[in-house]
Coordinates of C-alpha atoms in Angstrom, one line a residue:
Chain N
X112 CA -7.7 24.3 25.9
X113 CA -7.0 28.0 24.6
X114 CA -8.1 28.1 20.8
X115 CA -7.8 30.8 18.4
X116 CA -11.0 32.4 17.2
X117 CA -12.5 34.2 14.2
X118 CA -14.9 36.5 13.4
X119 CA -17.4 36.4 11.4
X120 CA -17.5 32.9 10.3
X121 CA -18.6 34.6 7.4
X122 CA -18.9 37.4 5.6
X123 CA -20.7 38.2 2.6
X124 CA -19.7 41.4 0.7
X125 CA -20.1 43.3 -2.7
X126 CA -16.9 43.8 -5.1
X127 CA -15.2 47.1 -4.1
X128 CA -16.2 47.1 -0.5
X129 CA -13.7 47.0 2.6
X130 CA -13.8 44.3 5.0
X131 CA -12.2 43.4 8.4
X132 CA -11.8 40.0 9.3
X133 CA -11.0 39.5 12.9
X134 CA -9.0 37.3 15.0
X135 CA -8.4 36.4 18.5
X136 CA -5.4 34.5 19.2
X137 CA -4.1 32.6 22.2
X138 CA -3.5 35.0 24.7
X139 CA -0.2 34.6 25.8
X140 CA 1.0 34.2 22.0
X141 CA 3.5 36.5 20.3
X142 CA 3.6 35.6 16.4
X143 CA 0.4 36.1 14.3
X144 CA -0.5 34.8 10.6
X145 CA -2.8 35.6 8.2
X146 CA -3.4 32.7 5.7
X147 CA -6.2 32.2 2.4
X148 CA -7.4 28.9 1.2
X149 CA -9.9 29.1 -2.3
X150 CA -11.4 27.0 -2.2
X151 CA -10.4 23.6 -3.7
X152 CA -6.9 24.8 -3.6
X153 CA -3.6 24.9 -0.8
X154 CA -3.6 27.3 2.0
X155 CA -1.5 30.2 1.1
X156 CA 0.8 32.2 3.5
X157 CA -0.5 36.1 3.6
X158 CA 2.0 37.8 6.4
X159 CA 3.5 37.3 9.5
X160 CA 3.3 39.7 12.3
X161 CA 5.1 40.2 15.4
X162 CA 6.2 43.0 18.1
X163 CA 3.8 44.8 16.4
X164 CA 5.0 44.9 12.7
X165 CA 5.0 42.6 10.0
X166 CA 7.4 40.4 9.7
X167 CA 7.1 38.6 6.4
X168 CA 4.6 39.0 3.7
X169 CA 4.0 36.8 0.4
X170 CA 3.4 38.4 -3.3
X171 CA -0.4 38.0 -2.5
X172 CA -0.5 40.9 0.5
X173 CA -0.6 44.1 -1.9
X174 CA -1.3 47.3 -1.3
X175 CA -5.1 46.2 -0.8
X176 CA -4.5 44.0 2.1
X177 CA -3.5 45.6 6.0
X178 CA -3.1 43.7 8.9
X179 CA -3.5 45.4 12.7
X180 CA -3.4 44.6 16.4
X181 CA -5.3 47.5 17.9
X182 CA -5.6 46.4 21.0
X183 CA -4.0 43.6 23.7
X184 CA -6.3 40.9 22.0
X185 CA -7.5 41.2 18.4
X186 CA -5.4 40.7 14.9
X187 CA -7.1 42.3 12.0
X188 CA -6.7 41.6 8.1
X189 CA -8.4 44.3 6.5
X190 CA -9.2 44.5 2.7
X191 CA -9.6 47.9 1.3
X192 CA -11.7 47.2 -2.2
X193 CA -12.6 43.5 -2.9
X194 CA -12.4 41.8 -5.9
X195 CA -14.1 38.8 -6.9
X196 CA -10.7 36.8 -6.8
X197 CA -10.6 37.9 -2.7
X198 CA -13.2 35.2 -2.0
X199 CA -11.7 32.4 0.3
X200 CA -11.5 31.2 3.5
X201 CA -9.0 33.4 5.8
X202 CA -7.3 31.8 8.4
X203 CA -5.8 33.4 11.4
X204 CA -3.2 31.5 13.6
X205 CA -0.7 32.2 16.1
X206 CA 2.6 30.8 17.8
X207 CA 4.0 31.7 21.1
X208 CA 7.5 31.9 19.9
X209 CA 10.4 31.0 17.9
X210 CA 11.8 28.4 20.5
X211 CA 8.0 27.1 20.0
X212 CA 7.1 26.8 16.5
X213 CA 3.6 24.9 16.6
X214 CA 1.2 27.3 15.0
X215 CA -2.4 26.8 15.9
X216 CA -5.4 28.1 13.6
X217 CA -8.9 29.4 13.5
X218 CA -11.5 27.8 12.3
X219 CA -11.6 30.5 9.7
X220 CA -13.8 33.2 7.9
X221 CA -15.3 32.7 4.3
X222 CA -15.1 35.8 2.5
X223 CA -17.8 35.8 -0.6
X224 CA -17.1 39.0 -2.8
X225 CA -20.3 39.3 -5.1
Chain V
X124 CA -14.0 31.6 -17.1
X125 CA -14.2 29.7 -14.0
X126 CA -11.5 28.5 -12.0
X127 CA -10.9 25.0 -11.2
X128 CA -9.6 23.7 -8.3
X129 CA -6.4 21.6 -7.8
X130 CA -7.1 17.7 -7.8
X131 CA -5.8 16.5 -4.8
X132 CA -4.1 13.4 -4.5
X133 CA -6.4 10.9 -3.1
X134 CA -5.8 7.9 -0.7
X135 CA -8.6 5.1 0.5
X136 CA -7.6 2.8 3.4
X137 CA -9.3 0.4 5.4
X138 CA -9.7 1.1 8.7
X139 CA -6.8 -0.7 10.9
X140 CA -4.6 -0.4 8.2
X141 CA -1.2 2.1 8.2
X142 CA -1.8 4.8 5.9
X143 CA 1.3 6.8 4.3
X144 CA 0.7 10.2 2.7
X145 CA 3.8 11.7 1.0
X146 CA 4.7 15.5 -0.1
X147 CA 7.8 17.1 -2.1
X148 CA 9.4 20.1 -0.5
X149 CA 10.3 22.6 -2.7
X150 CA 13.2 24.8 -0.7
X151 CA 16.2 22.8 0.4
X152 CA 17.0 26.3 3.0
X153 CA 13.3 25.0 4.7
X154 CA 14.6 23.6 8.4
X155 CA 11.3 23.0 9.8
X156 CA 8.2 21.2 8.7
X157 CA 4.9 20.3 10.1
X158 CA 1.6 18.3 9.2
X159 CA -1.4 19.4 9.8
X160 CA -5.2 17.8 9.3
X161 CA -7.7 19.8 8.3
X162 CA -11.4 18.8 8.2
X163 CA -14.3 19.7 6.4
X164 CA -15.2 23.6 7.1
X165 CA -12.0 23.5 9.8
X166 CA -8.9 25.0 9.9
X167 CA -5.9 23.1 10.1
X168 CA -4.5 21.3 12.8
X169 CA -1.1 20.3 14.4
X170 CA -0.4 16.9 13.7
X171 CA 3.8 16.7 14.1
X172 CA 6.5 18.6 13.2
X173 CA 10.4 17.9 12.4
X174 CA 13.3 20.3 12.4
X175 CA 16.1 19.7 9.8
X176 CA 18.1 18.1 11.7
X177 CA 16.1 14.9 12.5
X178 CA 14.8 12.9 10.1
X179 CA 12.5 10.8 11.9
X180 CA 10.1 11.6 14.4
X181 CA 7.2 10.2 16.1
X182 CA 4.0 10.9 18.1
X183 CA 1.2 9.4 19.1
X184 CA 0.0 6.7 16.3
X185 CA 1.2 9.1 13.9
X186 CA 5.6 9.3 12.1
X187 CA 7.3 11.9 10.1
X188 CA 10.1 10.9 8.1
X189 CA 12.3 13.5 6.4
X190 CA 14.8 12.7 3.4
X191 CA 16.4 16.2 2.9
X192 CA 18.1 14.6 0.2
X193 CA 15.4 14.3 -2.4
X194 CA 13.1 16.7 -0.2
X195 CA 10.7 14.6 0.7
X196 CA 8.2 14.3 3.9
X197 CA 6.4 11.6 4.6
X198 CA 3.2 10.9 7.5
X199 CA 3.1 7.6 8.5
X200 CA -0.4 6.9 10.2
X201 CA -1.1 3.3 12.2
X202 CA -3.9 1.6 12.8
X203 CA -6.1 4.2 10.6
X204 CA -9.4 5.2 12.1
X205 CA -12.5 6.9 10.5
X206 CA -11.8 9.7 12.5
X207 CA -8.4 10.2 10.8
X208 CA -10.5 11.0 7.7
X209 CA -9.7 14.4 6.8
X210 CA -7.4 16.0 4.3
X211 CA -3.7 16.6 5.2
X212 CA -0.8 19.3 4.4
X213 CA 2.9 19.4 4.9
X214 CA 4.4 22.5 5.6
X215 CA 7.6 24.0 5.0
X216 CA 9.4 26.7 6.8
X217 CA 12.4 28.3 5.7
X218 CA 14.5 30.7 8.3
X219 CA 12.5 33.1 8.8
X220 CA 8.4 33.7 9.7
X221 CA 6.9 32.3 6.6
X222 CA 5.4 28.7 6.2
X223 CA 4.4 27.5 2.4
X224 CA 1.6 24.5 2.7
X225 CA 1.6 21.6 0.1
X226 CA -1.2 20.6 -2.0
X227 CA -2.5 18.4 0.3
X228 CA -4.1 14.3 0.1
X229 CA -7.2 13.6 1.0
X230 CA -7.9 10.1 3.4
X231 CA -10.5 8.5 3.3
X232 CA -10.0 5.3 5.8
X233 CA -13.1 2.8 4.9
X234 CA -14.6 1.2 7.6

Protein backbone atom coordinates (compact mmCIF):
# COMPACT_ATOMS: atom_id res chain seq x y z
CA UNK A 1 0.00 0.00 0.00
CA UNK A 2 1.61 3.48 -1.01
CA UNK A 3 2.47 5.38 2.28
CA UNK A 4 3.82 8.70 2.73
CA UNK A 5 7.31 8.94 4.23
CA UNK A 6 9.58 11.22 6.30
CA UNK A 7 12.82 12.04 6.84
CA UNK A 8 14.67 12.07 9.33
CA UNK A 9 12.55 10.53 11.95
CA UNK A 10 14.49 12.89 13.86
CA UNK A 11 16.37 15.61 14.05
CA UNK A 12 18.21 17.14 16.76
CA UNK A 13 19.32 20.83 16.28
CA UNK A 14 20.73 23.88 18.15
CA UNK A 15 18.45 27.21 18.51
CA UNK A 16 19.14 29.47 15.47
CA UNK A 17 20.04 26.78 13.04
CA UNK A 18 18.04 25.92 9.66
CA UNK A 19 16.53 22.73 9.14
CA UNK A 20 14.77 20.77 6.26
CA UNK A 21 12.37 18.28 7.06
CA UNK A 22 11.56 16.08 4.11
CA UNK A 23 8.64 14.33 2.80
CA UNK A 24 7.76 11.86 0.23
CA UNK A 25 4.18 11.66 -0.54
CA UNK A 26 2.06 9.18 -2.47
CA UNK A 27 3.16 9.45 -5.84
CA UNK A 28 0.34 10.05 -7.81
CA UNK A 29 -1.00 12.69 -5.11
CA UNK A 30 -1.57 16.36 -5.86
CA UNK A 31 -2.31 18.25 -2.51
CA UNK A 32 0.48 18.42 0.17
CA UNK A 33 0.30 19.51 4.07
CA UNK A 34 2.56 20.43 6.44
CA UNK A 35 1.19 19.82 10.08
CA UNK A 36 3.09 20.32 14.01
CA UNK A 37 1.99 18.42 16.99
CA UNK A 38 3.94 19.59 20.61
CA UNK A 39 3.83 17.44 22.16
CA UNK A 40 0.97 16.69 24.59
CA UNK A 41 -1.06 19.13 22.53
CA UNK A 42 -3.51 18.93 19.00
CA UNK A 43 -1.99 18.73 15.65
CA UNK A 44 -1.97 22.06 14.12
CA UNK A 45 -2.48 22.86 10.31
CA UNK A 46 0.97 24.67 8.94
CA UNK A 47 0.11 25.12 4.97
CA UNK A 48 -1.37 23.59 2.16
CA UNK A 49 0.39 23.29 -1.09
CA UNK A 50 -0.64 22.51 -4.53
CA UNK A 51 0.23 23.08 -8.37
CA UNK A 52 3.17 24.15 -6.97
CA UNK A 53 2.21 27.08 -4.65
CA UNK A 54 0.74 27.33 -1.43
CA UNK A 55 -2.51 27.22 -1.03
CA UNK A 56 -3.44 28.08 2.52
CA UNK A 57 -1.34 28.82 5.46
CA UNK A 58 -2.22 29.20 9.28
CA UNK A 59 -0.85 32.21 11.72
CA UNK A 60 1.91 29.72 12.73
CA UNK A 61 3.84 29.63 9.06
CA UNK A 62 5.79 33.02 9.39
CA UNK A 63 8.32 34.32 7.63
CA UNK A 64 10.67 31.60 9.29
CA UNK A 65 8.95 28.68 7.82
CA UNK A 66 9.21 27.69 3.69
CA UNK A 67 7.77 24.89 2.10
CA UNK A 68 9.25 23.43 -1.49
CA UNK A 69 8.73 20.66 -4.04
CA UNK A 70 12.08 20.66 -5.80
CA UNK A 71 11.67 17.90 -7.59
CA UNK A 72 8.76 15.18 -9.04
CA UNK A 73 8.91 13.44 -5.49
CA UNK A 74 9.99 15.32 -2.31
CA UNK A 75 7.90 18.20 -0.24
CA UNK A 76 10.18 20.17 1.97
CA UNK A 77 9.35 22.35 5.21
CA UNK A 78 12.28 24.31 5.81
CA UNK A 79 12.96 26.45 8.97
CA UNK A 80 15.36 29.27 8.64
CA UNK A 81 16.45 29.98 12.50
CA UNK A 82 14.94 27.70 15.23
CA UNK A 83 13.61 28.63 18.33
CA UNK A 84 13.09 26.52 21.23
CA UNK A 85 9.23 26.77 20.76
CA UNK A 86 9.87 24.99 17.04
CA UNK A 87 10.27 21.63 18.73
CA UNK A 88 7.48 19.21 17.73
CA UNK A 89 6.63 16.51 15.76
CA UNK A 90 6.10 17.57 11.88
CA UNK A 91 3.82 15.83 9.90
CA UNK A 92 3.67 15.59 6.20
CA UNK A 93 0.48 14.28 4.38
CA UNK A 94 -0.97 14.32 1.11
CA UNK A 95 -4.40 13.92 -0.82
CA UNK A 96 -4.87 13.08 -4.47
CA UNK A 97 -7.51 15.60 -4.99
CA UNK A 98 -10.45 17.66 -4.14
CA UNK A 99 -13.11 15.01 -5.46
CA UNK A 100 -10.90 12.74 -2.94
CA UNK A 101 -10.43 14.31 0.36
CA UNK A 102 -8.85 11.50 2.54
CA UNK A 103 -5.49 12.82 3.62
CA UNK A 104 -2.93 10.26 4.53
CA UNK A 105 0.17 11.05 6.89
CA UNK A 106 3.71 10.37 7.69
CA UNK A 107 4.81 8.87 10.46
CA UNK A 108 6.43 12.12 11.23
CA UNK A 109 9.79 13.99 12.20
CA UNK A 110 10.61 15.17 15.93
CA UNK A 111 12.26 18.34 15.74
CA UNK A 112 14.34 19.00 19.17
CA UNK A 113 15.69 22.77 19.10
CA UNK A 114 18.42 22.82 22.01
CA UNK B 1 8.37 28.39 32.59
CA UNK B 2 7.50 25.25 31.21
CA UNK B 3 4.59 24.47 29.16
CA UNK B 4 2.00 22.11 29.96
CA UNK B 5 0.31 20.06 27.76
CA UNK B 6 -3.56 19.96 27.16
CA UNK B 7 -5.35 17.07 29.32
CA UNK B 8 -7.02 15.14 27.01
CA UNK B 9 -10.29 13.76 27.58
CA UNK B 10 -9.92 10.25 28.61
CA UNK B 11 -12.22 7.17 27.92
CA UNK B 12 -11.72 3.38 29.44
CA UNK B 13 -13.86 0.58 27.86
CA UNK B 14 -13.90 -2.95 28.17
CA UNK B 15 -13.07 -4.75 25.46
CA UNK B 16 -16.41 -5.95 23.40
CA UNK B 17 -18.04 -3.04 24.51
CA UNK B 18 -19.17 0.10 21.98
CA UNK B 19 -17.07 3.01 22.72
CA UNK B 20 -18.39 6.66 21.75
CA UNK B 21 -15.90 9.57 21.59
CA UNK B 22 -17.46 12.99 21.02
CA UNK B 23 -15.85 16.49 19.59
CA UNK B 24 -17.40 20.17 19.24
CA UNK B 25 -16.74 21.76 15.91
CA UNK B 26 -15.94 25.21 16.09
CA UNK B 27 -16.83 26.66 12.27
CA UNK B 28 -20.44 26.17 11.21
CA UNK B 29 -18.83 27.03 7.14
CA UNK B 30 -16.71 23.44 7.93
CA UNK B 31 -18.46 20.90 5.18
CA UNK B 32 -16.24 18.15 5.70
CA UNK B 33 -14.90 16.25 8.65
CA UNK B 34 -12.77 13.21 9.26
CA UNK B 35 -11.50 11.04 12.28
CA UNK B 36 -8.41 9.96 12.45
CA UNK B 37 -6.41 7.38 15.11
CA UNK B 38 -3.22 8.18 15.91
CA UNK B 39 -0.93 5.85 17.91
CA UNK B 40 1.88 6.22 20.07
CA UNK B 41 4.98 7.79 18.01
CA UNK B 42 2.48 7.52 14.66
CA UNK B 43 0.97 9.82 12.72
CA UNK B 44 -2.61 9.90 12.25
CA UNK B 45 -4.72 7.76 10.44
CA UNK B 46 -7.96 7.77 8.35
CA UNK B 47 -10.64 6.36 10.24
CA UNK B 48 -14.02 7.94 8.32
CA UNK B 49 -15.05 10.95 7.02
CA UNK B 50 -18.61 12.82 6.46
CA UNK B 51 -19.40 15.72 4.19
CA UNK B 52 -22.07 18.26 5.33
CA UNK B 53 -24.59 16.99 3.88
CA UNK B 54 -24.92 13.57 5.53
CA UNK B 55 -25.18 13.17 8.96
CA UNK B 56 -24.66 9.68 9.43
CA UNK B 57 -22.21 7.49 8.04
CA UNK B 58 -20.66 4.22 8.52
CA UNK B 59 -17.73 1.93 7.92
CA UNK B 60 -16.41 -0.97 9.01
CA UNK B 61 -17.13 -1.46 13.00
CA UNK B 62 -16.68 2.18 13.19
CA UNK B 63 -20.11 5.42 12.80
CA UNK B 64 -19.92 9.09 12.44
CA UNK B 65 -22.80 11.01 13.33
CA UNK B 66 -22.97 14.75 12.53
CA UNK B 67 -25.44 17.21 14.27
CA UNK B 68 -24.56 20.50 12.37
CA UNK B 69 -27.01 21.97 14.51
CA UNK B 70 -25.07 22.15 17.74
CA UNK B 71 -21.80 21.22 15.81
CA UNK B 72 -21.09 18.20 17.05
CA UNK B 73 -19.29 14.89 15.77
CA UNK B 74 -19.47 11.89 17.21
CA UNK B 75 -17.33 8.10 16.54
CA UNK B 76 -19.26 5.43 17.42
CA UNK B 77 -16.81 2.27 17.76
CA UNK B 78 -18.49 -1.57 18.22
CA UNK B 79 -17.26 -4.28 19.65
CA UNK B 80 -13.98 -2.35 21.06
CA UNK B 81 -10.72 -4.21 20.70
CA UNK B 82 -7.27 -3.58 22.38
CA UNK B 83 -6.06 -2.74 19.15
CA UNK B 84 -8.54 0.24 18.94
CA UNK B 85 -6.42 1.66 21.82
CA UNK B 86 -5.01 4.78 20.51
CA UNK B 87 -5.92 8.41 20.80
CA UNK B 88 -8.43 9.95 18.28
CA UNK B 89 -9.04 13.53 16.51
CA UNK B 90 -11.98 14.94 14.56
CA UNK B 91 -11.15 17.15 11.97
CA UNK B 92 -12.85 20.02 10.45
CA UNK B 93 -12.56 21.42 6.99
CA UNK B 94 -13.95 24.51 5.88
CA UNK B 95 -14.05 25.30 1.88
CA UNK B 96 -11.03 25.58 1.20
CA UNK B 97 -7.44 23.50 1.80
CA UNK B 98 -7.16 23.87 5.41
CA UNK B 99 -8.15 21.21 8.12
CA UNK B 100 -8.22 22.28 12.09
CA UNK B 101 -7.84 18.91 14.36
CA UNK B 102 -9.62 18.78 17.81
CA UNK B 103 -8.12 18.10 21.03
CA UNK B 104 -8.39 14.64 20.78
CA UNK B 105 -9.67 11.49 23.59
CA UNK B 106 -7.60 9.02 24.41
CA UNK B 107 -9.12 5.05 24.56
CA UNK B 108 -8.10 2.84 26.41
CA UNK B 109 -10.34 -0.53 25.80
CA UNK B 110 -9.41 -2.91 28.91
CA UNK B 111 -9.13 -6.30 28.21
Amino acid sequence: EPEVTQTPSHQVTQMGQEVILRCVPISNHLYFYWYRQILGQKVEFLVSFYNNEISEKSEIFDDQFSVERPDGSNFTLKIRSTKLEDSAMYFCASRAGPSTDTQYFGPGTRLTVL
Amino acid sequence: GESVGLHLPTLSVQEGDNSIINCAYSNSASDYFIWYKQESGKGPQFIIDIRSNMDKRQGQRVTVLLNKTVKHLSLQIAATQPGDSAVYFCAESPPGNQFYFGTGTSLTVIP
